[in-house]
PDB file of C-alpha atoms in Angstrom:
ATOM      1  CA  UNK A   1     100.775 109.644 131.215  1.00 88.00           C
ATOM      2  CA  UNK A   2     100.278 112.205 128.245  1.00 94.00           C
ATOM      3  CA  UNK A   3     102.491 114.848 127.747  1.00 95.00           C
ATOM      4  CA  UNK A   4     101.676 117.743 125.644  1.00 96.00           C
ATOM      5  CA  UNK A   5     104.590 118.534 123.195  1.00 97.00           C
ATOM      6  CA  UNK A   6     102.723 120.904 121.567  1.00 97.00           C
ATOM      7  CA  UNK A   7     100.147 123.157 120.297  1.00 97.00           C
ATOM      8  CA  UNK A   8      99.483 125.373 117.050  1.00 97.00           C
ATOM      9  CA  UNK A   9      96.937 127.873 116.587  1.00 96.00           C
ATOM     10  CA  UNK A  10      96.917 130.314 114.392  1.00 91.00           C
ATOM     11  CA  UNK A  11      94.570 132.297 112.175  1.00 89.00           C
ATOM     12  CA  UNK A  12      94.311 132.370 108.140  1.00 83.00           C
ATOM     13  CA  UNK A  13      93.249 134.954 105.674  1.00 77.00           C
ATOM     14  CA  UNK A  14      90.217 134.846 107.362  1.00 66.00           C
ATOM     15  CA  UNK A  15      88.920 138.567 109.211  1.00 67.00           C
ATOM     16  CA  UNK A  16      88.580 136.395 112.238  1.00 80.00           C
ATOM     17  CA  UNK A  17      89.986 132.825 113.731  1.00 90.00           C
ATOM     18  CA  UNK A  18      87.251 130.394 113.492  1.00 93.00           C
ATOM     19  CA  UNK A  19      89.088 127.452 114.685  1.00 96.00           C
ATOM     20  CA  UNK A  20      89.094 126.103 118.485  1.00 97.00           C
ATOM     21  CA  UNK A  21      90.779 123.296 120.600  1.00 98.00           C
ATOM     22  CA  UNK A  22      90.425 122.252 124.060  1.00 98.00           C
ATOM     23  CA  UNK A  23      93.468 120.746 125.924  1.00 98.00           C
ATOM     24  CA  UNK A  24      92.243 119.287 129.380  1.00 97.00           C
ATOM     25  CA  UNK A  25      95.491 117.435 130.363  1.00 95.00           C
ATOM     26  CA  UNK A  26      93.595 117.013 134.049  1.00 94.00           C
ATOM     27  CA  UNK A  27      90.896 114.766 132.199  1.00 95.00           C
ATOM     28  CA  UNK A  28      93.046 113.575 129.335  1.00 96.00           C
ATOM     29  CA  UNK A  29      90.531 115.280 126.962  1.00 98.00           C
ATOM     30  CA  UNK A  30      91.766 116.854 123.590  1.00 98.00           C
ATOM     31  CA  UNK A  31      90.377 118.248 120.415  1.00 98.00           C
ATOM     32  CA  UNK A  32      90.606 120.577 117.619  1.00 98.00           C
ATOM     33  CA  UNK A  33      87.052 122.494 116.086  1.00 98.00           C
ATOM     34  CA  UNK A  34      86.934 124.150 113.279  1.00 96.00           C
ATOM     35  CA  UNK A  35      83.753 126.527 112.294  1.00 95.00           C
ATOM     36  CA  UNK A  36      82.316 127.415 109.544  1.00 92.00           C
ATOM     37  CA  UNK A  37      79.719 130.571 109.521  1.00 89.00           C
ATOM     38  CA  UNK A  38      78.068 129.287 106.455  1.00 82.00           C
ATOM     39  CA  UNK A  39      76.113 132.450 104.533  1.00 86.00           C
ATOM     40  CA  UNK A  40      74.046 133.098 107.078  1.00 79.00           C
ATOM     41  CA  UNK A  41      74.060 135.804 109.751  1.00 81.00           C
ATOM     42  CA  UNK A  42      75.629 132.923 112.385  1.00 84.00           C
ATOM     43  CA  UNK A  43      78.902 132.554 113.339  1.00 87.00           C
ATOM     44  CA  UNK A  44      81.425 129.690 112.824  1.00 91.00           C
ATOM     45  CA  UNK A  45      83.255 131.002 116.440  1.00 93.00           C
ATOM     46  CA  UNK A  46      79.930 130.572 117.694  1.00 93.00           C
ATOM     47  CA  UNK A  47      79.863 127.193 116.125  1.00 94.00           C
ATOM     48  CA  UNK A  48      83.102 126.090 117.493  1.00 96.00           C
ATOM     49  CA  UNK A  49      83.313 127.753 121.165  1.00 96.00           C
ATOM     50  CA  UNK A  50      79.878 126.070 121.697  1.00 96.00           C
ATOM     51  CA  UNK A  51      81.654 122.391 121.199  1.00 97.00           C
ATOM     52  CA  UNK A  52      84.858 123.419 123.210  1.00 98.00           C
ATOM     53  CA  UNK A  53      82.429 125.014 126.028  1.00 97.00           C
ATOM     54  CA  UNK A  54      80.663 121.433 126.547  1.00 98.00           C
ATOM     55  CA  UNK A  55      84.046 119.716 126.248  1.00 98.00           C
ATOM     56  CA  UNK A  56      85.198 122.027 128.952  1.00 97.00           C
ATOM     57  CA  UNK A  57      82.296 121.168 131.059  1.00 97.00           C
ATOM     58  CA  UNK A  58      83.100 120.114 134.511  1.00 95.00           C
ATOM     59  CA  UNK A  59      79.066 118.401 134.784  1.00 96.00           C
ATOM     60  CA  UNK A  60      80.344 116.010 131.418  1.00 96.00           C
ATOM     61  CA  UNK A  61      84.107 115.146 132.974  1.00 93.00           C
ATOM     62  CA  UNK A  62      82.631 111.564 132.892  1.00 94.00           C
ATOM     63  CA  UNK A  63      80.480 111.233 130.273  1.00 96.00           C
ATOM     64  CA  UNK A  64      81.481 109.875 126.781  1.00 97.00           C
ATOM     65  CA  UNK A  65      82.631 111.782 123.662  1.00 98.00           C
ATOM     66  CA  UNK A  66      79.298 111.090 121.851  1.00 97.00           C
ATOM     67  CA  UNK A  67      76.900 111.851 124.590  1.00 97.00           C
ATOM     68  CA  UNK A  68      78.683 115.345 125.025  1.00 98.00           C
ATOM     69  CA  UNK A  69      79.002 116.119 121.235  1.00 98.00           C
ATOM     70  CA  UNK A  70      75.096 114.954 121.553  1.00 97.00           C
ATOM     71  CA  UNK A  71      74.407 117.416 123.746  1.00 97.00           C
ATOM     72  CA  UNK A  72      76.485 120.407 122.677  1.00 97.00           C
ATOM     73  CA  UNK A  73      74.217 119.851 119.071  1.00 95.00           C
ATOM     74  CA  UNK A  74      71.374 120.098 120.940  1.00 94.00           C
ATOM     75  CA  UNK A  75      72.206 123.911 122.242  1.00 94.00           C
ATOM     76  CA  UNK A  76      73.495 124.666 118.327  1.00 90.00           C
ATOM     77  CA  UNK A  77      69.918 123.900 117.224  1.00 88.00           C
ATOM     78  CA  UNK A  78      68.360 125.409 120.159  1.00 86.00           C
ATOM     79  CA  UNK A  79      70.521 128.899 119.505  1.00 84.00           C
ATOM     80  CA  UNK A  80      70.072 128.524 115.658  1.00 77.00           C
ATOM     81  CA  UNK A  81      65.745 128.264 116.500  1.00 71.00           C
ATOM     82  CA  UNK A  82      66.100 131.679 118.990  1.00 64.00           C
ATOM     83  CA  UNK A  83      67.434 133.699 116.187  1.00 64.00           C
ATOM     84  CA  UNK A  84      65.404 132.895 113.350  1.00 59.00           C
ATOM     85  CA  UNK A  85      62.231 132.535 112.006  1.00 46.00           C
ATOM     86  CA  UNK A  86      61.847 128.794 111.717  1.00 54.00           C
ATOM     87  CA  UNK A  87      60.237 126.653 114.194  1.00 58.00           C
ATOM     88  CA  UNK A  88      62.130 123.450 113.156  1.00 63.00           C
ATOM     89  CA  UNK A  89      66.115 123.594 111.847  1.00 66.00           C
ATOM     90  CA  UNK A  90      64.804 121.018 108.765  1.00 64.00           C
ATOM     91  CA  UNK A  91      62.969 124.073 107.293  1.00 65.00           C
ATOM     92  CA  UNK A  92      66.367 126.105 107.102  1.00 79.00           C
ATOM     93  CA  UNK A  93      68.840 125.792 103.691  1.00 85.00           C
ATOM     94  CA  UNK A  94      71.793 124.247 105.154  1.00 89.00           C
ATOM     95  CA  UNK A  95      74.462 126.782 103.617  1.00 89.00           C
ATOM     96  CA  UNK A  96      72.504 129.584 106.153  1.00 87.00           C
ATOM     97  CA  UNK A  97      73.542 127.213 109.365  1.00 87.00           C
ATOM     98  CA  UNK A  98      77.068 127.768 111.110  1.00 89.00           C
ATOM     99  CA  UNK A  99      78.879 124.769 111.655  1.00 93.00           C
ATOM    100  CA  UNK A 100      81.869 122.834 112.445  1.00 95.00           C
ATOM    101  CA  UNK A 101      84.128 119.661 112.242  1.00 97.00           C
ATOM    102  CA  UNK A 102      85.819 118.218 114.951  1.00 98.00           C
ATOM    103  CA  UNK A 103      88.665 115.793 115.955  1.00 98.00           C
ATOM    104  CA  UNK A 104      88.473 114.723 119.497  1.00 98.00           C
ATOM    105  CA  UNK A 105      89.775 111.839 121.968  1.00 98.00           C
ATOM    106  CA  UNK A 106      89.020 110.994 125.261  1.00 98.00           C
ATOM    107  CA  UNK A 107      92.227 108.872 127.100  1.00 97.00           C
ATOM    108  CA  UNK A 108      90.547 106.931 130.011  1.00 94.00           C
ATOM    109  CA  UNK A 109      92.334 102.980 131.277  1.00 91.00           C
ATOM    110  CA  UNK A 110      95.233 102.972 128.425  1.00 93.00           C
ATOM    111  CA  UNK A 111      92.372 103.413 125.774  1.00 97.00           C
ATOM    112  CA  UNK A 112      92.005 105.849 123.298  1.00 98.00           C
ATOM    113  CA  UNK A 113      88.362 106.924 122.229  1.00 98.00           C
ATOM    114  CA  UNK A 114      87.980 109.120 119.985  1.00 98.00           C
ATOM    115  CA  UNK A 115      85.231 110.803 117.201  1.00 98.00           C
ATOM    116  CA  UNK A 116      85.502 112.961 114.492  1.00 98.00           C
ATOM    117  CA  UNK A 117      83.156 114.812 111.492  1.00 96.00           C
ATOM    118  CA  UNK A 118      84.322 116.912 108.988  1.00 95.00           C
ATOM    119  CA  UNK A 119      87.585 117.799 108.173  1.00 94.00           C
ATOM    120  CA  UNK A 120      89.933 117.623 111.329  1.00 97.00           C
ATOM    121  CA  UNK A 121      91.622 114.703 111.792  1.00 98.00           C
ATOM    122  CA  UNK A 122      93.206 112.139 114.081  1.00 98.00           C
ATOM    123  CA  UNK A 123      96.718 110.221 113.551  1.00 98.00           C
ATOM    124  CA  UNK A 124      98.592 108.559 116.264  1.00 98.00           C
ATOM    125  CA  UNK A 125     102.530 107.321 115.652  1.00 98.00           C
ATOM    126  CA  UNK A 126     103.442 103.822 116.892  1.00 98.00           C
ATOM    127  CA  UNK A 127     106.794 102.904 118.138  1.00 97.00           C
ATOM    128  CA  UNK A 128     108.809 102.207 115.130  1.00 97.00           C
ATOM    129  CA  UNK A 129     107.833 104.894 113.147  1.00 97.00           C
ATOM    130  CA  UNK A 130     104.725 103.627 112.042  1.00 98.00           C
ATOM    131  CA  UNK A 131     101.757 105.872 111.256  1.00 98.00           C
ATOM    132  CA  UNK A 132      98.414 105.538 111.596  1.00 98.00           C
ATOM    133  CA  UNK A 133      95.178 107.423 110.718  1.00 98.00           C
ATOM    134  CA  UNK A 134      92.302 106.786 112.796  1.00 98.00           C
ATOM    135  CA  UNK A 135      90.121 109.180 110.590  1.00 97.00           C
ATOM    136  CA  UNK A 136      89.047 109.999 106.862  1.00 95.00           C
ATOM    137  CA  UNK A 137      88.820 113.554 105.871  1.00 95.00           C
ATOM    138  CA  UNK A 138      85.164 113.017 103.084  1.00 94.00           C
ATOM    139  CA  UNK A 139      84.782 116.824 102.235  1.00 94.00           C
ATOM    140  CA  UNK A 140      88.303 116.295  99.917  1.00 93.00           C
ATOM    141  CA  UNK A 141      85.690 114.962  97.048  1.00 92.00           C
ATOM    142  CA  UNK A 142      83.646 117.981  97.569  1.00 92.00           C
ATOM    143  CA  UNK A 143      86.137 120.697  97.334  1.00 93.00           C
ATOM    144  CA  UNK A 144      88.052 118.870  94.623  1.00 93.00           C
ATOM    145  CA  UNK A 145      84.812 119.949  92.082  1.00 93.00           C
ATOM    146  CA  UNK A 146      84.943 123.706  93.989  1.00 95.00           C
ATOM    147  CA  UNK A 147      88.441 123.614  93.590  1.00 95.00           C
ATOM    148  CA  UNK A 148      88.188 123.500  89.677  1.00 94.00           C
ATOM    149  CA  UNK A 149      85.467 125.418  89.529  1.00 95.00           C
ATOM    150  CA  UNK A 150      87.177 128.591  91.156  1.00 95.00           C
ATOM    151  CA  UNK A 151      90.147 127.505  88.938  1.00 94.00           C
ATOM    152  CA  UNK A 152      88.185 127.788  85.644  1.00 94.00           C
ATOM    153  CA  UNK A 153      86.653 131.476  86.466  1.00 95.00           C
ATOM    154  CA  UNK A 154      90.239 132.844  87.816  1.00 93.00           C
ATOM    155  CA  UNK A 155      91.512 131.515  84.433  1.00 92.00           C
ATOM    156  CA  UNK A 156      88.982 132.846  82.402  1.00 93.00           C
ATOM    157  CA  UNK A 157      88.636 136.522  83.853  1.00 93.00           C
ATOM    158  CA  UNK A 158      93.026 136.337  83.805  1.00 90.00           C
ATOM    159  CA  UNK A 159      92.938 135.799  80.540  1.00 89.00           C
ATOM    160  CA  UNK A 160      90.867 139.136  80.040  1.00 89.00           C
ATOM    161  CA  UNK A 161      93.918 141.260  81.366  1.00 87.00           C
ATOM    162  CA  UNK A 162      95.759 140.693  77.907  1.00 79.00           C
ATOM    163  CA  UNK A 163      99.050 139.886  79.899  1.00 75.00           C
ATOM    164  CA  UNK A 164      98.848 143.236  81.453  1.00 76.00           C
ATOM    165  CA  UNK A 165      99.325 141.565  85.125  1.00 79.00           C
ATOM    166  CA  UNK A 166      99.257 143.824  88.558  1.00 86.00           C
ATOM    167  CA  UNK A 167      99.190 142.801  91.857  1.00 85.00           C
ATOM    168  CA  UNK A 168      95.550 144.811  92.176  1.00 89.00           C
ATOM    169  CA  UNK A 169      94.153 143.312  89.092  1.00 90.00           C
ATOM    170  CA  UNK A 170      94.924 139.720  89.848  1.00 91.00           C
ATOM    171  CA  UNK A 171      93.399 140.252  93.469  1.00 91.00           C
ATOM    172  CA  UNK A 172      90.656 141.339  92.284  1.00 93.00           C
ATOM    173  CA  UNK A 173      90.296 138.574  89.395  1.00 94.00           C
ATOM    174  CA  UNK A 174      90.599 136.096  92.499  1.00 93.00           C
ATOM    175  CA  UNK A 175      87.691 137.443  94.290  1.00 93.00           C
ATOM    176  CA  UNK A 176      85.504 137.640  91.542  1.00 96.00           C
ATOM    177  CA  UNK A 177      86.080 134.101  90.468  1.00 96.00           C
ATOM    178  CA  UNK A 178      85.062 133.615  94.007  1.00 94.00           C
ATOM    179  CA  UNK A 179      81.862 135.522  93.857  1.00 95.00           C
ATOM    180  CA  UNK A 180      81.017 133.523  90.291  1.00 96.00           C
ATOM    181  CA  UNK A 181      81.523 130.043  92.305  1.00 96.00           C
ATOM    182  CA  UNK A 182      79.731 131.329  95.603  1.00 94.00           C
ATOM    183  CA  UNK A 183      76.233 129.723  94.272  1.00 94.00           C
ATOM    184  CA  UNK A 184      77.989 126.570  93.746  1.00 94.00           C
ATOM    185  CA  UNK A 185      79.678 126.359  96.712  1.00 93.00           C
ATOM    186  CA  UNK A 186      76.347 126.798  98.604  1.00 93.00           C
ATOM    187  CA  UNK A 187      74.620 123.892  96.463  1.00 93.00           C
ATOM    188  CA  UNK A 188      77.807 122.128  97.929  1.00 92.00           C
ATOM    189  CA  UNK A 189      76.749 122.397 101.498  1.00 92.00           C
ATOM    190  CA  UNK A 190      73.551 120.326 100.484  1.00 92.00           C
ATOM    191  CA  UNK A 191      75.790 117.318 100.637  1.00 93.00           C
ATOM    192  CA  UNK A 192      76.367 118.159 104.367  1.00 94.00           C
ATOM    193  CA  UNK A 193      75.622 114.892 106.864  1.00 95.00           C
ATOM    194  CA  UNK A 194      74.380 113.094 103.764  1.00 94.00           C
ATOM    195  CA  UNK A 195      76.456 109.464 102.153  1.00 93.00           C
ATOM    196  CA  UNK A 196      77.064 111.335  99.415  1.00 92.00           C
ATOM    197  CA  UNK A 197      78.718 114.592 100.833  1.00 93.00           C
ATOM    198  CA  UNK A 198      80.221 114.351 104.694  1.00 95.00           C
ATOM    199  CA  UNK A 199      79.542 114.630 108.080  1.00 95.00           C
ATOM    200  CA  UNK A 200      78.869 118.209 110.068  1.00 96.00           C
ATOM    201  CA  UNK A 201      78.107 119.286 113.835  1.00 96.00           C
ATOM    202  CA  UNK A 202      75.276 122.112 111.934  1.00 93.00           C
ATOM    203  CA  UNK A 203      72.645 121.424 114.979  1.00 91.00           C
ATOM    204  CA  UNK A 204      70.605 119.162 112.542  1.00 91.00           C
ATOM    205  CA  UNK A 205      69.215 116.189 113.947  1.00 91.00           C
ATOM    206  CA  UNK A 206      70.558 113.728 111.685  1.00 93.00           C
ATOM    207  CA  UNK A 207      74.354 114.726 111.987  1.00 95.00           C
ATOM    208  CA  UNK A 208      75.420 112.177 114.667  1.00 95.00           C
ATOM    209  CA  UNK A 209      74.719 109.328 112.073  1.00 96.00           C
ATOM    210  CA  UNK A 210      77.614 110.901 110.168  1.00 96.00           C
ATOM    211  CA  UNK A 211      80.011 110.864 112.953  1.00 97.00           C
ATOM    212  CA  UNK A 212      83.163 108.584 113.118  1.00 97.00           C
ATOM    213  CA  UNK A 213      84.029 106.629 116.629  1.00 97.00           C
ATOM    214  CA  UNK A 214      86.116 104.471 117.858  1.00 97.00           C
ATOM    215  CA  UNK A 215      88.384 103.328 120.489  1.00 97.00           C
ATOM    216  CA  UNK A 216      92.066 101.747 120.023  1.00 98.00           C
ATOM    217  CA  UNK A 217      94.229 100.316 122.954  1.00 97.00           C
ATOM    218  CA  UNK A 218      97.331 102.631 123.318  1.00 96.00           C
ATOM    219  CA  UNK A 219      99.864  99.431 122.853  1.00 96.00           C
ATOM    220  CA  UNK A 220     102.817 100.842 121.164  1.00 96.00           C
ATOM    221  CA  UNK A 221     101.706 104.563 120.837  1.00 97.00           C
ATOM    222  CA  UNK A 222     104.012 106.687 120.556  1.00 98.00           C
ATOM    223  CA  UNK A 223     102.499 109.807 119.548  1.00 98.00           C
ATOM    224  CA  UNK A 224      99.231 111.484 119.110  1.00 98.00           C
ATOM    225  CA  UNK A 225      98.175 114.180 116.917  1.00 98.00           C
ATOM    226  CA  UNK A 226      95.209 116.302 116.202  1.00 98.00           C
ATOM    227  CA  UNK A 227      95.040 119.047 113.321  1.00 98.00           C
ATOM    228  CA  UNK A 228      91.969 121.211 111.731  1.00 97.00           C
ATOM    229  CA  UNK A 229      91.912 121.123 107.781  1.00 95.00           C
ATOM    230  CA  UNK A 230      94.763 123.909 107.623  1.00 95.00           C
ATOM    231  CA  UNK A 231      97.725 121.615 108.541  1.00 97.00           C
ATOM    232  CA  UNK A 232      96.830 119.930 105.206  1.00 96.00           C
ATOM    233  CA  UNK A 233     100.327 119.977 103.371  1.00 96.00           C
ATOM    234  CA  UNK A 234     100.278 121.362 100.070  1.00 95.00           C
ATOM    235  CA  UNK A 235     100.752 119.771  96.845  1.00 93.00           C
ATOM    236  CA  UNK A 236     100.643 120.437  92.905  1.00 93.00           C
ATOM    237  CA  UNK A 237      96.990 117.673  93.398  1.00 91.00           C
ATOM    238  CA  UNK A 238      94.028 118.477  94.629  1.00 88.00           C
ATOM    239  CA  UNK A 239      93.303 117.927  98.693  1.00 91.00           C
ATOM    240  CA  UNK A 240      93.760 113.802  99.685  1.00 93.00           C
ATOM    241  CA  UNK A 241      94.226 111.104 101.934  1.00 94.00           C
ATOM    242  CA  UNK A 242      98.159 110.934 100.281  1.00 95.00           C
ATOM    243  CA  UNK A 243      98.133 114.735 101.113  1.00 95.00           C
ATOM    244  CA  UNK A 244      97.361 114.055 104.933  1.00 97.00           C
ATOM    245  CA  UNK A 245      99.884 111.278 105.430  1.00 97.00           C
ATOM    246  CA  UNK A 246     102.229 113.468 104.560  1.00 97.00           C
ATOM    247  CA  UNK A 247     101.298 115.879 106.757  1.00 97.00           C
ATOM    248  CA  UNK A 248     101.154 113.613 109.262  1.00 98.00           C
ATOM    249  CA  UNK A 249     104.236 112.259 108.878  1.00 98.00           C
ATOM    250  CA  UNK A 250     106.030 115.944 108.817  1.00 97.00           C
ATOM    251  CA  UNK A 251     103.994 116.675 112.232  1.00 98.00           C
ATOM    252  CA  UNK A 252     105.131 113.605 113.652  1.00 98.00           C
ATOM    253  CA  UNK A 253     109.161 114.088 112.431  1.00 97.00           C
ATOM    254  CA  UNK A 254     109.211 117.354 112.580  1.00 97.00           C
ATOM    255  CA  UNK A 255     106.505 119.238 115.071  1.00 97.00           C
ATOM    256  CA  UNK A 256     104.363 121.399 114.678  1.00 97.00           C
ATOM    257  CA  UNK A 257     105.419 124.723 114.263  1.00 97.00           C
ATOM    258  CA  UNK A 258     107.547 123.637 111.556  1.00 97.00           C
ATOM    259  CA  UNK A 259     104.932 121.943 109.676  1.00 97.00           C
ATOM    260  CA  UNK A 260     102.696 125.256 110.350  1.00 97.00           C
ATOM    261  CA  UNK A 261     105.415 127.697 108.999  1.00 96.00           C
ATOM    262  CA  UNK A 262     106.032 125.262 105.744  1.00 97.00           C
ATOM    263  CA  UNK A 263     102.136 125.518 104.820  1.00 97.00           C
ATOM    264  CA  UNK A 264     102.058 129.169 105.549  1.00 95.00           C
ATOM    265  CA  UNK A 265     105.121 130.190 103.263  1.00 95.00           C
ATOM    266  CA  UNK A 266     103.519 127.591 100.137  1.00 95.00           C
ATOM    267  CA  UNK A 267     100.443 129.669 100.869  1.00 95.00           C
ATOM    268  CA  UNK A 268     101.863 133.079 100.769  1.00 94.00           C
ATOM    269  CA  UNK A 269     103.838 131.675  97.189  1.00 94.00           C
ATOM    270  CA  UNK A 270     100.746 131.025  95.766  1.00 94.00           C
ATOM    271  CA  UNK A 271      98.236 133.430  96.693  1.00 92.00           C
ATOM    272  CA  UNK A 272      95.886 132.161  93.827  1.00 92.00           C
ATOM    273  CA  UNK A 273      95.832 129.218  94.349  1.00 93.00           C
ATOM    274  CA  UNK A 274      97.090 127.447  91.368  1.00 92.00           C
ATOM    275  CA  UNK A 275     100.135 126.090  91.909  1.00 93.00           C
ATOM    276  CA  UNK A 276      98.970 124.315  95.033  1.00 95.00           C
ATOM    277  CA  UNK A 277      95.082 123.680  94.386  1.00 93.00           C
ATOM    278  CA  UNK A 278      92.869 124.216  97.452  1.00 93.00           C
ATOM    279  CA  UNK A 279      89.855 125.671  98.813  1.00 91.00           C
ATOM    280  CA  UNK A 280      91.438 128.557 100.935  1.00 90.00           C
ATOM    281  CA  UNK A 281      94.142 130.990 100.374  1.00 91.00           C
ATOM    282  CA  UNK A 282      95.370 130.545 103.913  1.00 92.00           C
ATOM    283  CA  UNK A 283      93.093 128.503 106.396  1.00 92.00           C
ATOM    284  CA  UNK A 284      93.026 128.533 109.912  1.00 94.00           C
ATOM    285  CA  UNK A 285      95.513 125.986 111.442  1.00 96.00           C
ATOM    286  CA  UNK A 286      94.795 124.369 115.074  1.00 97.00           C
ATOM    287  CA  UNK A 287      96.813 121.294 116.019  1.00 98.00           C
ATOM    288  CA  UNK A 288      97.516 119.564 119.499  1.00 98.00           C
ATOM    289  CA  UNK A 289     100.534 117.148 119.441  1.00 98.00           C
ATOM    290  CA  UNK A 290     100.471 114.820 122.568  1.00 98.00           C
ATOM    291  CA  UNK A 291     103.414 112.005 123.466  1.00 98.00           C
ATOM    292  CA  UNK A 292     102.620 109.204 126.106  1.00 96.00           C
ATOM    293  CA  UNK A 293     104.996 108.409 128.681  1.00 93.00           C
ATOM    294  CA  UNK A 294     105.389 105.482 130.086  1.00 84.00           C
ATOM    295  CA  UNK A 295     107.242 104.180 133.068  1.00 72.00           C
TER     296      UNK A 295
END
């Protein structure tokens, strides 16, 4: 039996919450979405509500992870071809396309399946404490590069203030060194569903060889957790793998609200983003964090 012990979700500095999750206890079906709206005129809500809609789907309560994922791709590309002027998805720059990353697991005979893309991940807590990730987050070696990149602008245009800091100015500083790196941070989404960048639900054809599945036996599971790219802790390095054990390991010790309200009071004392580098002020945070019982 799976109990739900809990479930974040919670908007960023965002203008709008771009994250989703579905939490079908009924089906033992879970997972976390996070969109992206890209620079195009589509939506990353649009993005993710159109994975938790097929998730939700009562016709696909027996079909397999992949095979649904499959399908809900198909209706991104169909969507993405209705609004636009290009007959094929190929012919479009990938930083126009919405898209998303997902973490999700299907619980069926004491197995756990799962598959993930992107940045959400999957970590599941055996009985004596151990902890386990069944994913690997690839976009941290992208953003590292944006990272410095929006680093070295804030920097330079600071410097230009002469020490006369305000509150305004620095704002403003920030979201100019964010307009200088938006033309790199397009070129970025080039990498997407490629070896050398990371894997994206975008609508694309080739996305689901960029996908990670798997099953595991639940032998010794204790807990189960799933969490969008926001319940990253923060640290003085760049995003990592080190980064996400630790998250995981302050999910799994001490839940998730408290892990939530220690990223979002680091973020707020460091709204630049220096002292803790990352790739959003405050990001959207999602997480589902599930126990199983046994009798």
């Amino acid at each position: 039996m799976i109990n739900v012990l809990g479930v974040i979700y919670e908007e960023g500095y965002k203008k709008e919450l771009e994250d989703a999750y579905v939490c079908d206890q009924k089906n033992n079906r879970f997972a976390v979405i996070d969109g992206d709206s890209g620079f195009g005129p589509f939506s990353g809500v649009e993005a993710a509500h159109t994975i938790r809609k097929f998730l939700l789907d009562k016709s696909y309560e027996n079909d397999s992870l992949e095979h649904i994922l499959r399908s809900a791709n198909i209706e991104m590309r169909r969507a993405k071809r209705g609004m636009t002027i290009w007959d094929d998805l190929g012919d479009m720059e990938k930083y126009i396309r919405n898209c998303c990353s997902v973490a999700a697991i299907q619980i069926r005979d004491d197995t756990l399946h799962y598959i993930q893309t992107g940045n959400c991940m999957l970590f599941v807590q055996y009985q004596n404490g151990t902890i386990r990730s069944l994913t690997y987050d690839h976009t941290t070696k992208i953003q590292e590069k944006y990272i410095r990149k929006v680093k070295l602008q804030f920097n330079g245009l600071k410097k230009t203030l002469r020490r006369n800091y305000t509150e305004k100015k620095l704002v403003q500083c920030y979201e100019n060194a964010l307009t200088l790196t938006q033309s790199f941070r397009m070129q970025c989404c080039e990498s997407f569903n490629t070896y050398e960048g990371y894997g994206i639900i975008d609508g694309s054809r080739e996305t689901s060889s960029f996908w990670e599945i798997g099953k595991i036996p639940l032998m010794d599971v204790k807990k189960i957790a799933l969490v969008t790219d926001g319940f990253q802790l923060l640290s003085h390095r760049p995003p990592s793998h080190e980064n996400w054990m630790e998250s995981a390991k302050q999910i799994f010790n001490r839940g998730l609200k408290s892990t939530c309200t220690k990223i979002t009071l680091m973020e707020k004392n460091d709204p630049y983003c220096q002292q803790f580098p990352r790739a959003e002020r405050s990001d959207d945070k999602t997480g589902i964090l599930l126990e199983v019982l046994r009798s």
